CSV table of C-alpha atoms in Angstrom, one decimal:
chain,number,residue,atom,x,y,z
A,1,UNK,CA,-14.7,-3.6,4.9
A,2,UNK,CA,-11.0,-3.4,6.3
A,3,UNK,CA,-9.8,-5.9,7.9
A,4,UNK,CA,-9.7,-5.7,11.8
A,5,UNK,CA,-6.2,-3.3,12.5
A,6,UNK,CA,-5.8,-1.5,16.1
A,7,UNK,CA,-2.9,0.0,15.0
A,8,UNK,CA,-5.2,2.0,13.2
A,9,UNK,CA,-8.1,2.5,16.0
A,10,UNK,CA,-8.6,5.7,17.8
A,11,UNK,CA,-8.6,5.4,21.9
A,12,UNK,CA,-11.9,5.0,23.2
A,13,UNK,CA,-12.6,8.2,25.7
A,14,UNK,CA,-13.5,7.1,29.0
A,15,UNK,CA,-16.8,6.7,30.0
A,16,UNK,CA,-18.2,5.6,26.0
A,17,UNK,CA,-19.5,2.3,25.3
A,18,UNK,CA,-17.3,0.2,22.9
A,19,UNK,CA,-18.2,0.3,19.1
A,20,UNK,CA,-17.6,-1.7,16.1
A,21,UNK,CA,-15.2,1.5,15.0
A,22,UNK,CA,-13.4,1.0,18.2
A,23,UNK,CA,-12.9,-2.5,18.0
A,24,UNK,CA,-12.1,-2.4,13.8
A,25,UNK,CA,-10.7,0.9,13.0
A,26,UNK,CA,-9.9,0.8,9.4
A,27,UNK,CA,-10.5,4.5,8.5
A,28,UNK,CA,-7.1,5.0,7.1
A,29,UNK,CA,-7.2,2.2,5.4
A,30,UNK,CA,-10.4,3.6,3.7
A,31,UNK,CA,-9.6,7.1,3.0
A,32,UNK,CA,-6.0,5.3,2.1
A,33,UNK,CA,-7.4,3.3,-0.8
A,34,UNK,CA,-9.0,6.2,-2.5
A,35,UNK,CA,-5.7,8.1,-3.2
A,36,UNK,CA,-4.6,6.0,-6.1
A,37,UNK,CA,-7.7,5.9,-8.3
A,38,UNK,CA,-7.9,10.1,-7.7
A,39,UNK,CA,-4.2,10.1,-8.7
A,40,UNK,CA,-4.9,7.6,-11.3
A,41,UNK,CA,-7.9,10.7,-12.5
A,42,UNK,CA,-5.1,13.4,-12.1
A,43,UNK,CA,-2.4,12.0,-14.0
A,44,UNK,CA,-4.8,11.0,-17.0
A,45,UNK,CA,-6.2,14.5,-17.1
A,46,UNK,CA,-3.2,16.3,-16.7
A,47,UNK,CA,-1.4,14.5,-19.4
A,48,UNK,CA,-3.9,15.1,-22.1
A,49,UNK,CA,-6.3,11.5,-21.4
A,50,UNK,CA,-3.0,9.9,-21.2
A,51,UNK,CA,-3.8,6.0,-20.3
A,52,UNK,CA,-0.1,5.9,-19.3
A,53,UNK,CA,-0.1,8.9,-17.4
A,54,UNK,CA,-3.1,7.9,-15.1
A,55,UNK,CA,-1.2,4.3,-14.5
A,56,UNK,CA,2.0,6.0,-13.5
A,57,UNK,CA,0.3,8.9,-11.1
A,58,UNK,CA,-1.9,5.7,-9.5
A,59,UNK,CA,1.5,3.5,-9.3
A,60,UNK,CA,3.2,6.1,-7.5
A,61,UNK,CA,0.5,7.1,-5.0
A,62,UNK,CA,0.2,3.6,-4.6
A,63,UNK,CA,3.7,3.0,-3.1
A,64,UNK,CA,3.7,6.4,-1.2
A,65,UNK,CA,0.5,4.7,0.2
A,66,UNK,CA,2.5,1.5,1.1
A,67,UNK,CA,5.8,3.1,2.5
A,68,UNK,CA,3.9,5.5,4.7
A,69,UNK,CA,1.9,3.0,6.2
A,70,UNK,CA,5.1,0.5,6.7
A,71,UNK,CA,6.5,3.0,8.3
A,72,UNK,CA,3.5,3.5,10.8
A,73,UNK,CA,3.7,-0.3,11.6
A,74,UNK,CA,0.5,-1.5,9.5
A,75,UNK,CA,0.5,-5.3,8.3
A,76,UNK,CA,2.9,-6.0,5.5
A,77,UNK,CA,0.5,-8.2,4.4
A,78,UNK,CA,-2.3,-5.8,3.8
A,79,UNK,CA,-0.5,-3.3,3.0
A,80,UNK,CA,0.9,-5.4,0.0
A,81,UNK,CA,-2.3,-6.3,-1.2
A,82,UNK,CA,-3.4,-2.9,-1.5
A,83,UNK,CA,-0.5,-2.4,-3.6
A,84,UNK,CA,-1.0,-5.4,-5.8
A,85,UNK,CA,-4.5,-4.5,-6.4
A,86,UNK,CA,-3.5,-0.9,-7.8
A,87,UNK,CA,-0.8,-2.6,-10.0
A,88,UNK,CA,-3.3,-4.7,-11.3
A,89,UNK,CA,-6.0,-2.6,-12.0
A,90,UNK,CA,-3.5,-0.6,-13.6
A,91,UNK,CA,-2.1,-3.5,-15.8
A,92,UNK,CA,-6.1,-4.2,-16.9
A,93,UNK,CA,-6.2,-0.3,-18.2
A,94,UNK,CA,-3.0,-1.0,-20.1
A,95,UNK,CA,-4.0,-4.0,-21.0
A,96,UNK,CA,-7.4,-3.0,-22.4
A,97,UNK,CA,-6.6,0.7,-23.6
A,98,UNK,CA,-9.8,2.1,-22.1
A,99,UNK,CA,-8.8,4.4,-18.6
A,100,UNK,CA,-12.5,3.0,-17.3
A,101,UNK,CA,-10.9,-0.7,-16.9
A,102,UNK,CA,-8.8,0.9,-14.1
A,103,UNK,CA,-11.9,0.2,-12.0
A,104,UNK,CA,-12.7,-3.2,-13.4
A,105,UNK,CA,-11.4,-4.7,-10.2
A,106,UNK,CA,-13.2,-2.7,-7.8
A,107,UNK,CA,-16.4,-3.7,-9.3
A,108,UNK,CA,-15.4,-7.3,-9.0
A,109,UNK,CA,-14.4,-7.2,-5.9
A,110,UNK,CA,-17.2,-5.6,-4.8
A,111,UNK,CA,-18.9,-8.7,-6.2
A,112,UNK,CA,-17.5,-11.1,-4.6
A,113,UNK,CA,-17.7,-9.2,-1.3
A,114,UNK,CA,-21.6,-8.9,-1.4
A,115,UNK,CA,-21.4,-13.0,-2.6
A,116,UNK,CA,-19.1,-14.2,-0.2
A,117,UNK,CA,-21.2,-11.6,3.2
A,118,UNK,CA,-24.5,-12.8,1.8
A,119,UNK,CA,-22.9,-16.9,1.7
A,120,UNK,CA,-21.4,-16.3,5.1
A,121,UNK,CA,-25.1,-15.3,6.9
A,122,UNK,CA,-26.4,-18.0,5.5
A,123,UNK,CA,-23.6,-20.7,7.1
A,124,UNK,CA,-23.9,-18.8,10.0
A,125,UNK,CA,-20.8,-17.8,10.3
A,126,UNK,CA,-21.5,-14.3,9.8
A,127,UNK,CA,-18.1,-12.4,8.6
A,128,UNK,CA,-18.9,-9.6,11.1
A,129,UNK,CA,-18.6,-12.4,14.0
A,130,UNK,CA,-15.5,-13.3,12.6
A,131,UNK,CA,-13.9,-9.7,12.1
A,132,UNK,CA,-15.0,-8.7,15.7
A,133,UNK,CA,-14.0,-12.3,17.0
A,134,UNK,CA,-10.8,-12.2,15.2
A,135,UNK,CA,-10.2,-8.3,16.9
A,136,UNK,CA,-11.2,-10.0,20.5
A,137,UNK,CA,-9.2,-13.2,20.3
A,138,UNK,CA,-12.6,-14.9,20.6
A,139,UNK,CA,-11.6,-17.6,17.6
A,140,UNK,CA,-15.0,-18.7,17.1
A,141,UNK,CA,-16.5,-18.9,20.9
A,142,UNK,CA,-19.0,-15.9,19.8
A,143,UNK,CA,-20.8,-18.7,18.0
A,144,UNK,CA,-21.7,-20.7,20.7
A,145,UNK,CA,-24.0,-17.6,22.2
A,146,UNK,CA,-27.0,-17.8,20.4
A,147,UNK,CA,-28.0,-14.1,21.0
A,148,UNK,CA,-24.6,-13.0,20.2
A,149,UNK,CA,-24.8,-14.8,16.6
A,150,UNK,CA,-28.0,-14.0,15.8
A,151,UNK,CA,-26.7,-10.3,15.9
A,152,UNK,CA,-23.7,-10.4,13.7
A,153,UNK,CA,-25.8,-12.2,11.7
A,154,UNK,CA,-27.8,-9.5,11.2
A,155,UNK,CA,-25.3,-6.7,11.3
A,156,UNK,CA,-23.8,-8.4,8.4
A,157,UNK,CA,-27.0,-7.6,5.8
A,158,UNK,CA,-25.9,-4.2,6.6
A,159,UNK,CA,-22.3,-4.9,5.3
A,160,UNK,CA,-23.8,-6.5,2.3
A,161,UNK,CA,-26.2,-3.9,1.1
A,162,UNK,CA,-22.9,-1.5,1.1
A,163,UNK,CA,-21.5,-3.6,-1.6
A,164,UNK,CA,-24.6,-4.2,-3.5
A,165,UNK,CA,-25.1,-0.1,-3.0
A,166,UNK,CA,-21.1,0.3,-4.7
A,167,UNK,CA,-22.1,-2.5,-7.4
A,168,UNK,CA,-25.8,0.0,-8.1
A,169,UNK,CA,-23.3,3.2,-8.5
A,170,UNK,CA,-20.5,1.7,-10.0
A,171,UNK,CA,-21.9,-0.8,-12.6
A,172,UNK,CA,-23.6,1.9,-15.2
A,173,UNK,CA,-21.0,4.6,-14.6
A,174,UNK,CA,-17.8,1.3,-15.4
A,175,UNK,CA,-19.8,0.4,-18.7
A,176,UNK,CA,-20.6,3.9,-19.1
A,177,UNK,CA,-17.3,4.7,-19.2
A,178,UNK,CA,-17.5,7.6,-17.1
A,179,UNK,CA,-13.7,8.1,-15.7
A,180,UNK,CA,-14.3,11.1,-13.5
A,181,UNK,CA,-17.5,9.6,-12.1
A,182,UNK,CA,-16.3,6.5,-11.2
A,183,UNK,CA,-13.2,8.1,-9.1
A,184,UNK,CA,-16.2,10.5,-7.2
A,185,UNK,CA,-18.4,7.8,-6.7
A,186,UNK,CA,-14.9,5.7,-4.9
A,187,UNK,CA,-14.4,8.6,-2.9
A,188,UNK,CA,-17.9,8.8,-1.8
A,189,UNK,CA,-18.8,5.2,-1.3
A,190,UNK,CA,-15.2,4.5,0.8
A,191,UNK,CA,-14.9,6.1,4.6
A,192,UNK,CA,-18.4,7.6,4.4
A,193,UNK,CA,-20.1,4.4,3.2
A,194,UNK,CA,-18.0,2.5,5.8
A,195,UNK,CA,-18.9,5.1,8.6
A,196,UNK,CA,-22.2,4.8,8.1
A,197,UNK,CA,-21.9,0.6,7.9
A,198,UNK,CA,-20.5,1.0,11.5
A,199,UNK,CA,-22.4,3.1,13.1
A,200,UNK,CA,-25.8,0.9,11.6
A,201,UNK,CA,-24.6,-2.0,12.0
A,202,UNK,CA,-23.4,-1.8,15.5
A,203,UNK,CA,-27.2,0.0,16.6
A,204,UNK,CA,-28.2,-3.4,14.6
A,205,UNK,CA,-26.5,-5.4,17.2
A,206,UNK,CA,-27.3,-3.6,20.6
A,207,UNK,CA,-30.8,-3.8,19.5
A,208,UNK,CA,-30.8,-7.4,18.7
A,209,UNK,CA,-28.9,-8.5,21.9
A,210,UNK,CA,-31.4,-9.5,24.9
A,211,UNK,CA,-30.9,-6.8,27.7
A,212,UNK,CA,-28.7,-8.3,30.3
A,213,UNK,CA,-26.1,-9.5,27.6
A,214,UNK,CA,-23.1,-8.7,28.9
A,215,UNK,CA,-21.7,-7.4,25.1
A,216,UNK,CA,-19.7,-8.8,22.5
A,217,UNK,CA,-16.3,-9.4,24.9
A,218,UNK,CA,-18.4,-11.9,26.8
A,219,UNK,CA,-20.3,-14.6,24.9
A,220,UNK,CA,-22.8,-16.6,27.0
A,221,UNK,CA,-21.3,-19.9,25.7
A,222,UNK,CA,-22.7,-23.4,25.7
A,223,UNK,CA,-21.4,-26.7,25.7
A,224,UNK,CA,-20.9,-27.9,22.0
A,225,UNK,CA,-24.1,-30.0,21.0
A,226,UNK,CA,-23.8,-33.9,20.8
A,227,UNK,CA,-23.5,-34.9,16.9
A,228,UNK,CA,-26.4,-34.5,15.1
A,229,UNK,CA,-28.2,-32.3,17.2
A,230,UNK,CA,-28.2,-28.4,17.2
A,231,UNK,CA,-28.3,-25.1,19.1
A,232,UNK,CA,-30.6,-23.4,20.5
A,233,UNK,CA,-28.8,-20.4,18.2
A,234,UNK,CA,-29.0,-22.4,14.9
A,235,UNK,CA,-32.4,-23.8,15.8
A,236,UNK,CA,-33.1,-19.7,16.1
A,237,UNK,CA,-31.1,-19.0,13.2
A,238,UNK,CA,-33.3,-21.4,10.7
């Protein structure tokens, strides 16, 4: 999932309740991060199955990519790491000789996403709490409202069955070494996947907060337990 950007969020029309889209945005970012691996397909096909060829068309795309969203006033920071993760999935192809390894990190990554969402329910500090609470300025206030917690806790399983759903698709067609598949199954499983993890995720939420909860802008706080005793949210959460 991108990180939170409202650079990148489209205005909410008057009248509609907030969403998770509204509050994140990140669909740029998404369809963004599928132009270098369909370059990457381009450039190996047009060049004969040239591994070079596919590294150099992905490179490229990759810094258009960057300098375009620079110059639309994205994070430097994110925007850089998008960068370095084409350069080195494109290194791992070179390195390797097989034009499949171009997607070696994506798989990883998508690894360690579904670990490190899964690890985070479990602490309860669900990383959909701390996206939205980072977007809000809440710091970590949205944890002291039990019902609030208890919903990002479970909006996050949906955030982790998208990565274990990439891992599903991606695993057979990476050892497979299925080039073309792999780049249609990115496109796929990007901005549609994360539409979809949005739109869930928030219902997810509205449906686990008590009516009467004023939404995610204002969490019904309470005072920080004395040490060693716990919430009424943990206590819920356990």
């Amino acid at each position: 999932m991108p990180e939170p950007d409202q650079t990148t969020a489209a205005p909410r029309p008057a009248g509609r309740p907030e969403s998770l889209a509204d509050l994140l945005g990140g669909r740029r970012g998404a369809v963004d991060a599928t132009l270098p691996p369909v370059a990457f397909a381009l450039g190996w096909l047009f060049t004969g199955r040239s591994l070079l060829g596919g590294v150099a068309a992905a490179v490229v795309a990759g810094t258009a990519v960057a300098g375009w969203r620079l110059r639309r006033g994205d994070r430097p920071r994110s925007v850089l790491v998008g960068l370095l993760a084409v350069c080195v999935a494109a290194l791992v192809a070179l390195r390797t000789g097989r034009a499949s390894d171009f997607f070696l990190i994506q798989v990883l990554s998508n690894a360690a996403s579904a670990l490190a969402w899964a690890v985070s329910i479990v602490v309860r500090w669900p990383l959909l709490g701390v996206l939205v609470g980072v977007a809000l300025g809440q710091r970590g206030r949205w944890r002291r409202d039990p019902a609030l917690l208890r919903a990002y806790a479970r909006g996050s399983w949906v955030w982790a069955g998208t990565y274990v759903l990439r891992l599903a698709v991606f695993v057979p067609l990476y050892f497979g070494g299925q080039v073309l598949a792999l780049v249609a199954a990115r496109v796929a499983l990007t901005w549609p996947l994360v539409a979809a993890a949005l739109a869930l995720s928030w219902l997810v939420i509205r449906r686990s907060l008590p009516a009467g909860h004023p939404g995610l802008r204002h969490p019904v706080t309470e005072p920080n337990p004395p040490a060693g005793k716990t919430s009424r949210g943990e206590r819920a959460e356990r």
